[in-house]
CSV table of C-alpha atoms in Angstrom, one decimal:
chain,number,residue,atom,x,y,z
A,1262,MET,CA,156.0,22.2,-39.6
A,1263,VAL,CA,156.7,25.9,-40.0
A,1264,LEU,CA,157.2,27.9,-36.7
A,1265,ASP,CA,157.3,31.7,-36.5
A,1266,THR,CA,160.4,32.4,-34.5
A,1267,ALA,CA,158.7,35.2,-32.6
A,1268,LYS,CA,155.4,33.3,-31.9
A,1269,GLY,CA,156.6,29.7,-31.5
A,1270,ILE,CA,153.9,27.0,-31.6
A,1271,GLU,CA,150.5,28.4,-32.3
A,1272,ALA,CA,147.1,26.7,-32.0
A,1273,GLN,CA,146.8,26.0,-35.8
A,1274,THR,CA,150.3,24.4,-35.6
A,1275,LEU,CA,149.1,22.0,-33.0
A,1276,LYS,CA,146.1,21.1,-35.1
A,1277,LEU,CA,148.2,20.4,-38.2
A,1278,PHE,CA,150.6,18.3,-36.1
A,1279,ASN,CA,147.8,16.2,-34.8
A,1280,VAL,CA,146.8,15.5,-38.3
A,1281,CYS,CA,150.3,14.3,-39.0
A,1282,ARG,CA,150.3,12.2,-35.9
A,1283,SER,CA,147.0,10.6,-36.8
A,1284,ARG,CA,148.4,9.7,-40.3
A,1285,ASN,CA,151.8,8.6,-39.0
A,1286,LEU,CA,153.6,11.2,-41.0
A,1287,PRO,CA,157.2,12.2,-40.2
A,1288,VAL,CA,157.6,15.9,-39.6
A,1289,LEU,CA,160.4,18.3,-40.6
A,1290,THR,CA,160.5,21.6,-38.8
A,1291,PHE,CA,161.5,25.0,-40.1
A,1292,PHE,CA,162.1,28.0,-37.8
A,1293,ASN,CA,160.9,30.8,-40.0
A,1294,LYS,CA,161.4,34.6,-40.0
A,1295,PHE,CA,164.8,34.4,-38.3
A,1296,ASP,CA,165.7,37.7,-40.0
A,1297,ARG,CA,163.3,39.4,-37.7
A,1298,PRO,CA,163.3,39.9,-33.9
A,1299,GLY,CA,162.2,36.7,-32.1
A,1300,ARG,CA,162.9,34.2,-29.4
A,1301,ASP,CA,166.0,32.3,-28.6
A,1302,PRO,CA,166.3,29.1,-30.7
A,1303,LEU,CA,167.2,26.9,-27.7
A,1304,GLU,CA,163.9,28.0,-26.1
A,1305,LEU,CA,162.0,27.1,-29.3
A,1306,LEU,CA,163.6,23.6,-29.3
A,1307,ASP,CA,162.4,23.1,-25.8
A,1308,GLU,CA,158.9,24.2,-26.7
A,1309,VAL,CA,158.8,21.7,-29.6
A,1310,GLU,CA,159.8,18.9,-27.3
A,1311,GLN,CA,157.4,20.0,-24.5
A,1312,GLN,CA,154.3,20.7,-26.5
A,1313,ILE,CA,154.7,18.5,-29.5
A,1314,GLY,CA,156.4,15.6,-27.9
A,1315,LEU,CA,159.1,15.2,-30.6
A,1316,ARG,CA,162.8,15.3,-30.0
A,1317,ALA,CA,164.1,18.3,-31.8
A,1318,THR,CA,167.3,17.6,-33.7
A,1319,PRO,CA,168.7,20.6,-35.5
A,1320,ALA,CA,170.3,20.0,-38.9
A,1321,THR,CA,171.2,23.7,-39.3
A,1322,TRP,CA,171.8,26.2,-36.6
A,1323,PRO,CA,171.7,30.0,-36.7
A,1324,VAL,CA,174.7,32.3,-36.4
A,1325,GLY,CA,173.4,35.5,-34.8
A,1326,GLN,CA,170.2,36.1,-33.0
A,1327,PRO,CA,166.7,36.7,-34.5
A,1328,GLY,CA,166.8,40.2,-36.0
A,1329,ASP,CA,170.6,40.0,-36.3
A,1330,PHE,CA,170.8,36.9,-38.5
A,1331,ARG,CA,174.2,36.2,-40.1
A,1332,GLY,CA,173.5,32.7,-41.6
A,1333,THR,CA,173.5,29.0,-40.6
A,1334,ILE,CA,175.9,26.3,-39.7
A,1335,ASP,CA,175.4,22.9,-41.3
A,1336,ARG,CA,175.9,20.7,-38.2
A,1337,ARG,CA,177.1,17.7,-40.3
A,1338,THR,CA,179.8,19.5,-42.3
A,1339,GLY,CA,180.5,22.5,-40.0
A,1340,LEU,CA,180.3,24.8,-43.1
A,1341,PHE,CA,178.7,28.3,-42.8
A,1342,THR,CA,176.1,29.5,-45.2
A,1343,LYS,CA,176.1,33.3,-45.2
A,1344,TYR,CA,172.8,35.2,-45.2
A,1345,THR,CA,172.3,38.0,-47.7
A,1346,ARG,CA,169.1,40.0,-47.6
A,1347,THR,CA,167.1,40.2,-50.9
A,1348,ALA,CA,164.3,42.4,-52.1
A,1349,ARG,CA,161.5,40.6,-50.2
A,1350,GLY,CA,162.0,37.3,-51.8
A,1351,ALA,CA,161.8,38.6,-55.4
A,1352,ALA,CA,164.8,36.3,-56.2
A,1353,GLU,CA,166.4,33.4,-54.5
A,1354,ALA,CA,168.7,34.6,-51.7
A,1355,PRO,CA,172.4,34.2,-52.5
A,1356,GLU,CA,173.8,31.4,-50.3
A,1357,GLU,CA,177.6,31.8,-50.1
A,1358,ILE,CA,179.1,28.7,-48.4
A,1359,ILE,CA,182.2,29.6,-46.2
A,1360,ASP,CA,184.6,27.4,-44.3
A,1361,ALA,CA,184.8,27.6,-40.5
A,1362,GLU,CA,188.1,29.6,-40.4
A,1363,ARG,CA,186.8,32.4,-42.6
A,1364,ALA,CA,183.5,32.4,-40.8
A,1365,ALA,CA,185.2,32.8,-37.4
A,1366,ALA,CA,187.2,35.8,-38.7
A,1367,GLU,CA,184.2,37.5,-40.3
A,1368,GLU,CA,181.5,36.8,-37.8
A,1369,GLY,CA,183.4,37.1,-34.5
A,1370,ASP,CA,181.4,36.6,-31.3
A,1371,ALA,CA,178.3,35.5,-33.2
A,1372,TRP,CA,180.2,32.6,-34.7
A,1373,LYS,CA,181.6,31.7,-31.2
A,1374,VAL,CA,178.2,31.7,-29.6
A,1375,ALA,CA,176.8,29.5,-32.4
A,1376,LEU,CA,179.6,27.0,-32.0
A,1377,ASP,CA,179.0,26.9,-28.2
A,1378,SER,CA,175.3,26.1,-28.9
A,1379,CYS,CA,176.3,23.4,-31.4
A,1380,SER,CA,178.6,21.9,-28.8
A,1381,LEU,CA,175.7,21.8,-26.4
A,1382,LEU,CA,173.5,20.0,-29.0
A,1383,ASP,CA,176.3,17.5,-29.6
A,1384,ALA,CA,176.6,16.9,-25.8
A,1385,ILE,CA,172.9,16.0,-25.5
A,1386,GLU,CA,173.1,14.0,-28.8
A,1387,ALA,CA,170.4,16.1,-30.5
A,1388,ASN,CA,171.5,14.8,-33.9
A,1389,VAL,CA,169.4,14.0,-36.9
A,1390,ASP,CA,168.5,10.3,-36.8
A,1391,LEU,CA,166.7,8.8,-39.8
A,1392,PRO,CA,165.1,5.8,-38.0
A,1393,SER,CA,163.8,8.0,-35.2
A,1394,PHE,CA,162.5,10.6,-37.7
A,1395,LEU,CA,160.7,8.0,-39.8
A,1396,ALA,CA,159.2,6.5,-36.6
A,1397,GLY,CA,157.7,9.9,-35.7
A,1398,LYS,CA,159.9,10.3,-32.6
A,1399,SER,CA,162.1,13.2,-33.7
A,1400,THR,CA,162.0,16.1,-36.0
A,1401,PRO,CA,165.0,17.5,-37.9
A,1402,VAL,CA,165.0,21.3,-37.5
A,1403,PHE,CA,166.1,23.9,-40.1
A,1404,VAL,CA,166.5,27.7,-39.7
A,1405,GLY,CA,165.9,30.5,-42.2
A,1406,SER,CA,163.6,33.0,-43.7
A,1407,ALA,CA,161.0,31.9,-46.2
A,1408,LEU,CA,160.4,35.4,-47.4
A,1409,THR,CA,164.0,35.8,-48.6
A,1410,ASN,CA,164.3,32.2,-49.6
A,1411,PHE,CA,167.2,31.7,-47.2
A,1412,GLY,CA,167.5,28.2,-45.7
A,1413,VAL,CA,164.7,26.8,-47.9
A,1414,ARG,CA,167.2,24.9,-50.1
A,1415,ALA,CA,168.5,23.0,-47.1
A,1416,LEU,CA,164.9,22.1,-46.1
A,1417,LEU,CA,164.0,20.9,-49.6
A,1418,ASP,CA,167.2,18.9,-49.9
A,1419,ALA,CA,166.3,17.2,-46.6
A,1420,VAL,CA,162.8,16.3,-48.0
A,1421,ALA,CA,164.6,14.6,-50.9
A,1422,GLU,CA,167.1,12.9,-48.6
A,1423,LEU,CA,165.0,12.0,-45.6
A,1424,ALA,CA,161.4,11.7,-46.6
A,1425,PRO,CA,160.1,8.1,-46.8
A,1426,PRO,CA,159.4,6.5,-50.2
A,1427,PRO,CA,155.8,5.7,-51.2
A,1428,ILE,CA,154.1,3.0,-49.2
A,1429,PRO,CA,150.8,1.1,-49.7
A,1430,ARG,CA,147.7,3.1,-48.9
A,1431,PHE,CA,144.8,1.7,-46.9
A,1432,ASP,CA,141.2,2.2,-48.3
A,1433,LEU,CA,138.1,2.9,-46.3
A,1434,ALA,CA,137.7,-0.7,-45.4
A,1435,GLU,CA,141.3,-0.7,-44.2
A,1436,ASN,CA,142.4,-3.0,-47.0
A,1437,GLU,CA,145.9,-2.3,-48.3
A,1438,ARG,CA,146.3,-1.1,-52.0
A,1439,ALA,CA,149.7,-2.5,-53.0
A,1440,LEU,CA,152.0,-0.2,-54.9
A,1441,GLU,CA,152.0,-2.6,-57.8
A,1442,SER,CA,148.2,-2.7,-58.0
A,1443,PRO,CA,146.4,-1.0,-60.9
A,1444,PHE,CA,146.5,2.7,-61.0
A,1445,SER,CA,144.9,4.7,-58.2
A,1446,GLY,CA,145.2,8.3,-57.1
A,1447,PHE,CA,144.0,10.7,-54.4
A,1448,VAL,CA,142.8,14.3,-55.2
A,1449,PHE,CA,144.2,16.5,-52.5
A,1450,LYS,CA,144.0,20.0,-54.1
A,1451,ILE,CA,141.9,21.9,-56.7
A,1452,GLN,CA,143.0,25.2,-58.0
A,1453,ALA,CA,141.3,27.4,-60.6
A,1454,ASN,CA,142.6,30.3,-62.6
A,1455,MET,CA,146.3,29.4,-62.1
A,1456,ASP,CA,146.8,30.7,-65.7
A,1457,PRO,CA,144.7,33.9,-66.1
A,1458,ASN,CA,145.1,33.6,-69.9
A,1459,HIS,CA,143.2,30.3,-70.0
A,1460,ARG,CA,140.9,30.3,-66.9
A,1461,ASP,CA,141.4,26.6,-66.4
A,1462,ARG,CA,141.0,24.4,-63.4
A,1463,LEU,CA,143.6,21.9,-62.2
A,1464,ALA,CA,142.9,18.9,-59.9
A,1465,PHE,CA,146.1,17.8,-58.3
A,1466,ALA,CA,146.3,14.1,-57.5
A,1467,ARG,CA,148.9,11.9,-55.8
A,1468,VAL,CA,149.5,8.6,-57.5
A,1469,CYS,CA,149.0,5.9,-54.8
A,1470,SER,CA,149.5,2.8,-56.9
A,1471,GLY,CA,150.2,1.5,-60.3
A,1472,HIS,CA,151.4,3.0,-63.5
A,1473,PHE,CA,149.6,6.1,-64.8
A,1474,GLU,CA,149.7,6.8,-68.5
A,1475,ARG,CA,148.2,9.9,-70.2
A,1476,GLY,CA,145.0,9.0,-72.0
A,1477,MET,CA,144.2,5.9,-70.0
A,1478,ASP,CA,140.7,5.1,-68.8
A,1479,VAL,CA,140.2,6.3,-65.2
A,1480,GLU,CA,137.0,6.6,-63.1
A,1481,CYS,CA,136.1,8.7,-60.0
A,1482,THR,CA,134.9,6.4,-57.2
A,1483,ARG,CA,132.5,9.0,-55.7
A,1484,SER,CA,130.7,9.9,-59.0
A,1485,GLY,CA,131.2,6.8,-61.0
A,1486,ARG,CA,132.1,9.0,-64.0
A,1487,ALA,CA,135.0,8.8,-66.3
A,1488,VAL,CA,137.9,11.2,-65.7
A,1489,GLY,CA,139.6,12.8,-68.7
A,1490,THR,CA,143.3,12.1,-68.7
A,1491,LYS,CA,144.2,13.5,-72.1
A,1492,TYR,CA,145.6,16.8,-70.7
A,1493,VAL,CA,147.8,16.0,-67.7
A,1494,THR,CA,150.6,18.2,-66.4
A,1495,THR,CA,153.1,18.8,-63.7
A,1496,ALA,CA,153.0,22.3,-62.3
A,1497,PHE,CA,155.8,24.1,-60.5
A,1498,GLY,CA,155.0,27.8,-59.9
A,1499,ASN,CA,153.9,29.1,-63.2
A,1500,ASP,CA,155.7,26.4,-65.2
A,1501,ARG,CA,153.8,23.5,-66.6
A,1502,GLU,CA,154.9,20.5,-68.5
A,1503,THR,CA,152.8,17.7,-70.1
A,1504,ILE,CA,153.5,14.3,-68.7
A,1505,GLU,CA,153.1,10.9,-70.3
A,1506,GLU,CA,153.4,8.7,-67.3
A,1507,ALA,CA,153.6,8.8,-63.5
A,1508,PHE,CA,154.3,6.3,-60.7
A,1509,PRO,CA,153.5,6.1,-56.9
A,1510,GLY,CA,154.4,9.2,-55.1
A,1511,ASP,CA,154.2,11.4,-58.2
A,1512,ILE,CA,151.8,14.4,-58.4
A,1513,ILE,CA,149.8,14.9,-61.5
A,1514,GLY,CA,147.6,17.8,-62.5
A,1515,LEU,CA,144.4,16.9,-64.3
A,1516,VAL,CA,143.3,19.9,-66.5
A,1517,ASN,CA,139.6,20.9,-66.4
A,1518,ALA,CA,138.5,17.8,-64.5
A,1519,GLY,CA,135.4,19.7,-63.4
A,1520,ASP,CA,133.7,16.8,-61.6
A,1521,LEU,CA,136.5,16.1,-59.2
A,1522,ARG,CA,136.5,17.3,-55.6
A,1523,ILE,CA,139.1,17.4,-52.9
A,1524,GLY,CA,139.2,13.9,-51.3
A,1525,ASP,CA,138.1,12.0,-54.4
A,1526,THR,CA,139.7,8.7,-55.3
A,1527,ILE,CA,140.4,8.0,-59.0
A,1528,TYR,CA,141.3,4.6,-60.2
A,1529,ALA,CA,141.7,2.1,-63.1
A,1530,GLY,CA,141.0,-1.6,-62.7
A,1531,LYS,CA,139.8,-2.8,-59.3
A,1532,LYS,CA,137.6,-0.1,-57.6
A,1533,VAL,CA,139.0,1.5,-54.5
A,1534,GLU,CA,138.1,4.4,-52.2
A,1535,PHE,CA,140.6,6.1,-49.8
A,1536,PRO,CA,139.8,8.1,-46.7
A,1537,GLY,CA,139.2,11.8,-47.3
A,1538,VAL,CA,141.4,14.7,-46.3
A,1539,PRO,CA,141.3,16.0,-42.8
A,1540,ARG,CA,139.2,19.1,-42.2
A,1541,PHE,CA,139.2,21.4,-39.2
A,1542,ALA,CA,136.4,22.6,-37.0
A,1543,PRO,CA,135.9,26.3,-38.0
A,1544,GLU,CA,136.5,28.9,-35.4
A,1545,VAL,CA,135.5,32.2,-37.2
A,1546,PHE,CA,132.4,33.0,-39.2
A,1547,ALA,CA,131.4,35.8,-41.6
A,1548,SER,CA,128.8,36.5,-44.3
A,1549,ALA,CA,129.7,37.4,-47.8
A,1550,ARG,CA,127.8,40.0,-49.9
A,1551,PRO,CA,128.5,41.2,-53.4
A,1552,LEU,CA,129.2,44.9,-53.6
A,1553,ASP,CA,127.8,45.1,-57.1
A,1554,ARG,CA,124.5,43.4,-57.5
A,1555,SER,CA,124.9,43.2,-61.3
A,1556,LYS,CA,127.8,40.8,-60.6
A,1557,ILE,CA,125.7,38.3,-58.7
A,1558,LYS,CA,126.3,35.6,-61.4
A,1559,GLN,CA,130.0,36.0,-61.1
A,1560,PHE,CA,129.7,36.0,-57.3
A,1561,ARG,CA,127.8,32.7,-57.3
A,1562,LYS,CA,130.2,31.1,-59.6
A,1563,GLY,CA,133.1,32.3,-57.5
A,1564,ILE,CA,131.8,31.0,-54.2
A,1565,GLU,CA,131.0,27.7,-55.7
A,1566,GLN,CA,134.6,27.3,-57.1
A,1567,LEU,CA,136.3,28.5,-53.9
A,1568,ASP,CA,134.1,26.2,-51.8
A,1569,GLN,CA,135.2,23.3,-53.9
A,1570,GLU,CA,138.8,24.3,-53.5
A,1571,GLY,CA,138.4,24.4,-49.7
A,1572,VAL,CA,139.4,28.1,-49.4
A,1573,VAL,CA,136.5,28.4,-46.9
A,1574,GLN,CA,133.4,26.3,-46.0
A,1575,VAL,CA,130.4,28.0,-47.6
A,1576,LEU,CA,127.1,27.6,-45.7
A,1577,ARG,CA,123.8,28.3,-47.2
A,1578,ASP,CA,120.3,29.1,-46.0
A,1579,LEU,CA,117.9,27.3,-48.3
A,1580,ASP,CA,115.4,30.2,-48.0
A,1581,PHE,CA,118.0,32.8,-49.2
A,1582,GLY,CA,120.3,30.7,-51.5
A,1583,ASP,CA,123.6,32.2,-52.5
A,1584,THR,CA,122.7,35.9,-52.1
A,1585,GLU,CA,124.5,36.2,-48.7
A,1586,PRO,CA,126.1,32.9,-47.7
A,1587,VAL,CA,127.9,32.4,-44.3
A,1588,LEU,CA,131.6,31.5,-44.5
A,1589,ALA,CA,133.3,29.3,-41.9
A,1590,ALA,CA,137.1,29.2,-41.5
A,1591,VAL,CA,139.9,28.4,-39.1
A,1592,GLY,CA,141.4,31.9,-39.4
A,1593,VAL,CA,140.5,35.3,-40.6
A,1594,LEU,CA,143.1,35.2,-43.3
A,1595,GLN,CA,141.0,32.7,-45.2
A,1596,PHE,CA,138.3,35.4,-45.6
A,1597,GLU,CA,140.8,37.8,-47.0
A,1598,VAL,CA,142.0,35.3,-49.5
A,1599,PHE,CA,138.4,34.5,-50.4
A,1600,ALA,CA,137.4,38.2,-51.0
A,1601,TYR,CA,140.6,38.9,-53.0
A,1602,ARG,CA,140.1,35.9,-55.3
A,1603,LEU,CA,136.4,36.7,-55.9
A,1604,SER,CA,137.4,40.2,-56.9
A,1605,SER,CA,140.6,39.4,-58.9
A,1606,GLU,CA,139.5,36.2,-60.6
A,1607,PHE,CA,135.7,36.5,-60.9
A,1608,SER,CA,135.3,40.3,-61.1
A,1609,ALA,CA,132.9,40.1,-58.1
A,1610,PRO,CA,134.0,42.6,-55.4
A,1611,THR,CA,132.7,41.3,-52.1
A,1612,GLU,CA,132.1,42.6,-48.6
A,1613,ILE,CA,133.0,40.4,-45.7
A,1614,ILE,CA,130.8,41.0,-42.7
A,1615,SER,CA,131.7,39.5,-39.3
A,1616,SER,CA,129.2,37.1,-37.8
A,1617,PRO,CA,128.5,36.6,-34.1
A,1618,TYR,CA,128.7,32.8,-34.3
A,1619,GLN,CA,131.2,31.0,-32.0
A,1620,ALA,CA,130.8,27.3,-32.8
A,1621,MET,CA,129.4,24.9,-35.4
A,1622,ARG,CA,128.0,21.4,-35.1
A,1623,ILE,CA,126.7,18.9,-37.5
A,1624,THR,CA,123.0,18.1,-36.8
A,1625,ASP,CA,120.0,16.3,-38.3
A,1626,LYS,CA,116.4,17.3,-39.2
A,1627,ALA,CA,114.9,16.1,-36.0
A,1628,SER,CA,117.4,18.0,-33.9
A,1629,ALA,CA,117.2,21.0,-36.1
A,1630,ASP,CA,113.5,21.3,-35.5
A,1631,ARG,CA,114.2,21.6,-31.8
A,1632,LEU,CA,117.2,23.9,-32.2
A,1633,ARG,CA,115.1,26.4,-34.3
A,1634,GLN,CA,113.0,27.0,-31.2
A,1635,ILE,CA,116.0,28.3,-29.3
A,1636,GLY,CA,117.4,31.8,-29.8
A,1637,GLY,CA,121.0,32.4,-31.0
A,1638,ILE,CA,121.1,29.3,-33.2
A,1639,ARG,CA,120.9,29.2,-37.0
A,1640,ILE,CA,120.5,26.1,-39.2
A,1641,LEU,CA,122.4,26.1,-42.5
A,1642,TYR,CA,123.6,23.6,-45.1
A,1643,ARG,CA,127.0,22.8,-46.6
A,1644,SER,CA,127.6,22.1,-50.2
A,1645,ASP,CA,127.4,18.4,-49.5
A,1646,ASN,CA,123.9,18.9,-48.1
A,1647,GLU,CA,125.1,18.2,-44.5
A,1648,MET,CA,123.0,20.2,-42.1
A,1649,VAL,CA,124.9,22.3,-39.5
A,1650,ALA,CA,123.9,24.4,-36.5
A,1651,LEU,CA,125.7,27.7,-35.8
A,1652,PHE,CA,125.8,28.9,-32.2
A,1653,GLU,CA,126.2,32.5,-31.1
A,1654,ASN,CA,127.2,31.4,-27.6
A,1655,LYS,CA,129.5,28.5,-26.8
A,1656,TYR,CA,128.0,28.2,-23.3
A,1657,ARG,CA,124.5,27.7,-24.7
A,1658,LEU,CA,125.9,24.9,-26.8
A,1659,GLN,CA,127.6,23.3,-23.8
A,1660,ARG,CA,124.4,23.6,-21.8
A,1661,LEU,CA,122.4,21.9,-24.6
A,1662,GLU,CA,124.9,19.1,-24.8
A,1663,LYS,CA,124.5,18.5,-21.1
A,1664,ASP,CA,120.7,19.0,-20.7
A,1665,GLU,CA,119.5,17.4,-24.0
A,1666,PRO,CA,122.1,14.7,-24.9
A,1667,GLU,CA,119.6,13.2,-27.3
A,1668,LEU,CA,120.2,16.1,-29.8
A,1669,THR,CA,122.6,15.4,-32.7
A,1670,LEU,CA,125.4,17.9,-32.2
A,1671,LYS,CA,128.5,16.3,-33.8
A,1672,LEU,CA,131.8,18.0,-33.7
A,1673,VAL,CA,132.8,19.2,-37.2
A,1674,PHE,CA,135.7,16.9,-38.2
A,1675,ASP,CA,138.2,18.5,-35.8
A,1676,GLY,CA,141.1,17.4,-37.9
A,1677,GLN,CA,139.8,14.0,-38.6
A,1678,PRO,CA,139.5,12.6,-42.2
A,1679,ASP,CA,136.4,13.8,-44.1
A,1680,SER,CA,135.0,10.6,-45.5
């Protein structure tokens, strides 16, 4: 859970946390942008406990205030990691580790204030506790600046040290798929054009059970089709490496597995299907229009690909097709990413036009016939052929739900698994 030091807990943070809570996932917290002006860290700790309901247990603590960041204290060792600004994260920030005596001499009052805060944390026993963390009752807290890569190493080390090992996963019927069962995996991400030289498409899957071997026979539960496993890689940044085998907890990248979608289950042996990934109810809407009509083919290919990746939800009017689809997203930044990738990866410059819609609900044909008679409502379709209704006015939606409860107006996922 990454918190902006200046903004604290935001609406999208709460949504993501609720997904973690529903999946019983332990949470590590990172106070980000500490190199910029922001709020007092003790105040942020209190906000985490009050709004999230987790006991905040700092593993590292800042020396200096937001905007005057000197580095961090490791509360377990008492050592000081000195902060050195880099050129906007172009390289890993130097992390010089200094003993307490030298830190006191160099940092002066900032060091003393940090020690006083650590003493307060010791007094209230706000210490990292593994059983409490794994039980979802506390969250270890780390401090740093992701842009300059400072403090990130400590967070990643904590993931390796504290994160739980793979556990059996439950399928849609709530039956447990034991780790030693035949191979199964869950597709959680799809990314195209990671290598501009090859224009390929990677489907990332987490191994849930069994022993994966490159070239083995694997099927997709949703489609019933075979999945090619001849070209399988691990990917870290721009680096790729072919892998021969993988085990529960490992991430594999299936190259050019064009039939796979986010949320798919792949398996060998006994058939299995896991619950899908959580999806959030969209809050902002816009339409997309190609700036160059001669690029309509590239535009259509791009929106199909980015819809599959989950960059945005693409909604279509069957009467107009893909000429000007409506985009649905949680935040405006998704639209910016969508337009940038259409232009840079598919050579289809796109205009994003704000739409007046305020809410979206899943509906059915019978209800849609009634909704079409009411102004300010538009009926569209998602790529999975689910029918949705867009409302220009939330109050009209609320009135309809009250006056005509027989209408199908289902909340769109709202962070629940899409299955």
